[in-house]
């Protein structure tokens, strides 16, 4: 049993829901579709909305399919943010100078 399974079992027990009644993969797939195609904060809210709809009698698979379809067709998808990383700059070439020669005066012959 992985950590997610343990969490679902514990949260389900707290709420009186059998872990077998939780379509974890479907919920995660829908959350991914919403987070990537609409906006990230929409994922948990959508999961809650799906839970309400399923609690009112909508088939879980139908709810997942309808919401994923809506998210994948969403026209105003949040633009993908660019990472806050500056482009890597190439190091400047150092002149071919002998560091010892630059620090000591020339030798008299």
XYZ file of C-alpha atoms in Angstrom:
109
model
C 0.000 0.000 0.000
C 1.487 3.353 -1.014
C 1.068 6.703 0.735
C -1.867 7.751 -1.459
C -3.689 4.501 -0.695
C -3.077 5.003 3.031
C -4.322 8.587 2.805
C -7.473 7.630 0.879
C -8.199 4.877 3.408
C -7.716 7.230 6.372
C -9.652 10.141 4.839
C -12.388 7.771 3.693
C -12.682 6.291 7.186
C -12.913 9.800 8.640
C -15.779 10.627 6.258
C -17.477 7.231 6.274
C -16.519 6.422 2.666
C -15.107 3.076 1.599
C -11.768 3.403 -0.258
C -13.191 1.005 -2.848
C -15.791 3.639 -3.717
C -13.097 6.165 -4.647
C -12.044 6.110 -8.316
C -8.589 7.482 -7.522
C -7.182 7.195 -11.048
C -10.195 8.958 -12.587
C -10.072 11.763 -10.036
C -6.337 12.255 -10.606
C -6.805 12.230 -14.384
C -9.528 14.873 -14.195
C -7.452 16.980 -11.796
C -4.516 16.787 -14.218
C -6.691 17.820 -17.180
C -8.091 20.796 -15.290
C -4.725 21.854 -13.845
C -2.957 21.677 -17.216
C -5.712 22.977 -19.500
C -7.705 25.414 -17.395
C -5.837 26.516 -14.267
C -4.163 24.809 -11.345
C -6.470 26.007 -8.547
C -9.397 24.638 -10.528
C -8.257 21.047 -9.961
C -9.237 20.620 -6.289
C -12.413 22.648 -6.726
C -13.382 20.485 -9.695
C -12.736 17.328 -7.674
C -15.104 18.686 -5.034
C -17.745 19.499 -7.657
C -17.431 15.982 -9.070
C -17.894 14.571 -5.581
C -21.064 16.582 -5.124
C -22.401 15.454 -8.506
C -21.599 11.799 -7.802
C -23.179 12.126 -4.363
C -26.339 13.338 -6.082
C -26.409 10.278 -8.316
C -24.237 11.010 -11.360
C -22.168 8.012 -12.439
C -18.480 8.595 -11.463
C -17.168 7.537 -14.886
C -19.630 9.842 -16.637
C -18.709 12.737 -14.350
C -15.002 12.186 -15.062
C -15.543 11.948 -18.820
C -17.706 15.067 -18.946
C -15.334 17.186 -16.874
C -12.203 15.966 -18.685
C -13.865 16.748 -22.004
C -14.768 20.215 -20.796
C -11.238 20.860 -19.521
C -9.545 19.574 -22.676
C -11.750 21.831 -24.830
C -11.401 24.878 -22.573
C -10.589 27.897 -24.801
C -9.017 30.218 -22.261
C -6.335 27.914 -20.939
C -3.959 29.547 -18.493
C -0.696 30.332 -20.327
C 2.182 28.102 -19.405
C 4.473 30.080 -17.142
C 8.111 30.224 -18.074
C 10.486 29.303 -15.291
C 12.212 32.175 -13.511
C 15.604 31.134 -14.775
C 17.868 33.354 -16.778
C 19.422 31.855 -19.871
C 22.750 30.219 -19.252
C 25.562 32.521 -20.338
C 28.744 31.191 -21.789
C 31.808 32.120 -19.724
C 33.968 34.817 -21.253
C 37.240 33.640 -22.648
C 40.160 34.690 -20.499
C 43.194 36.121 -22.300
C 46.227 33.870 -22.410
C 48.190 35.636 -19.695
C 50.667 34.017 -17.360
C 49.393 35.005 -13.885
C 52.938 34.953 -12.466
C 54.196 37.278 -15.169
C 51.512 39.837 -14.395
C 52.447 39.976 -10.702
C 56.228 40.186 -10.854
C 58.334 42.812 -12.611
C 60.255 41.701 -15.674
C 63.698 40.234 -14.944
C 66.705 42.307 -15.933
C 69.257 40.482 -18.005
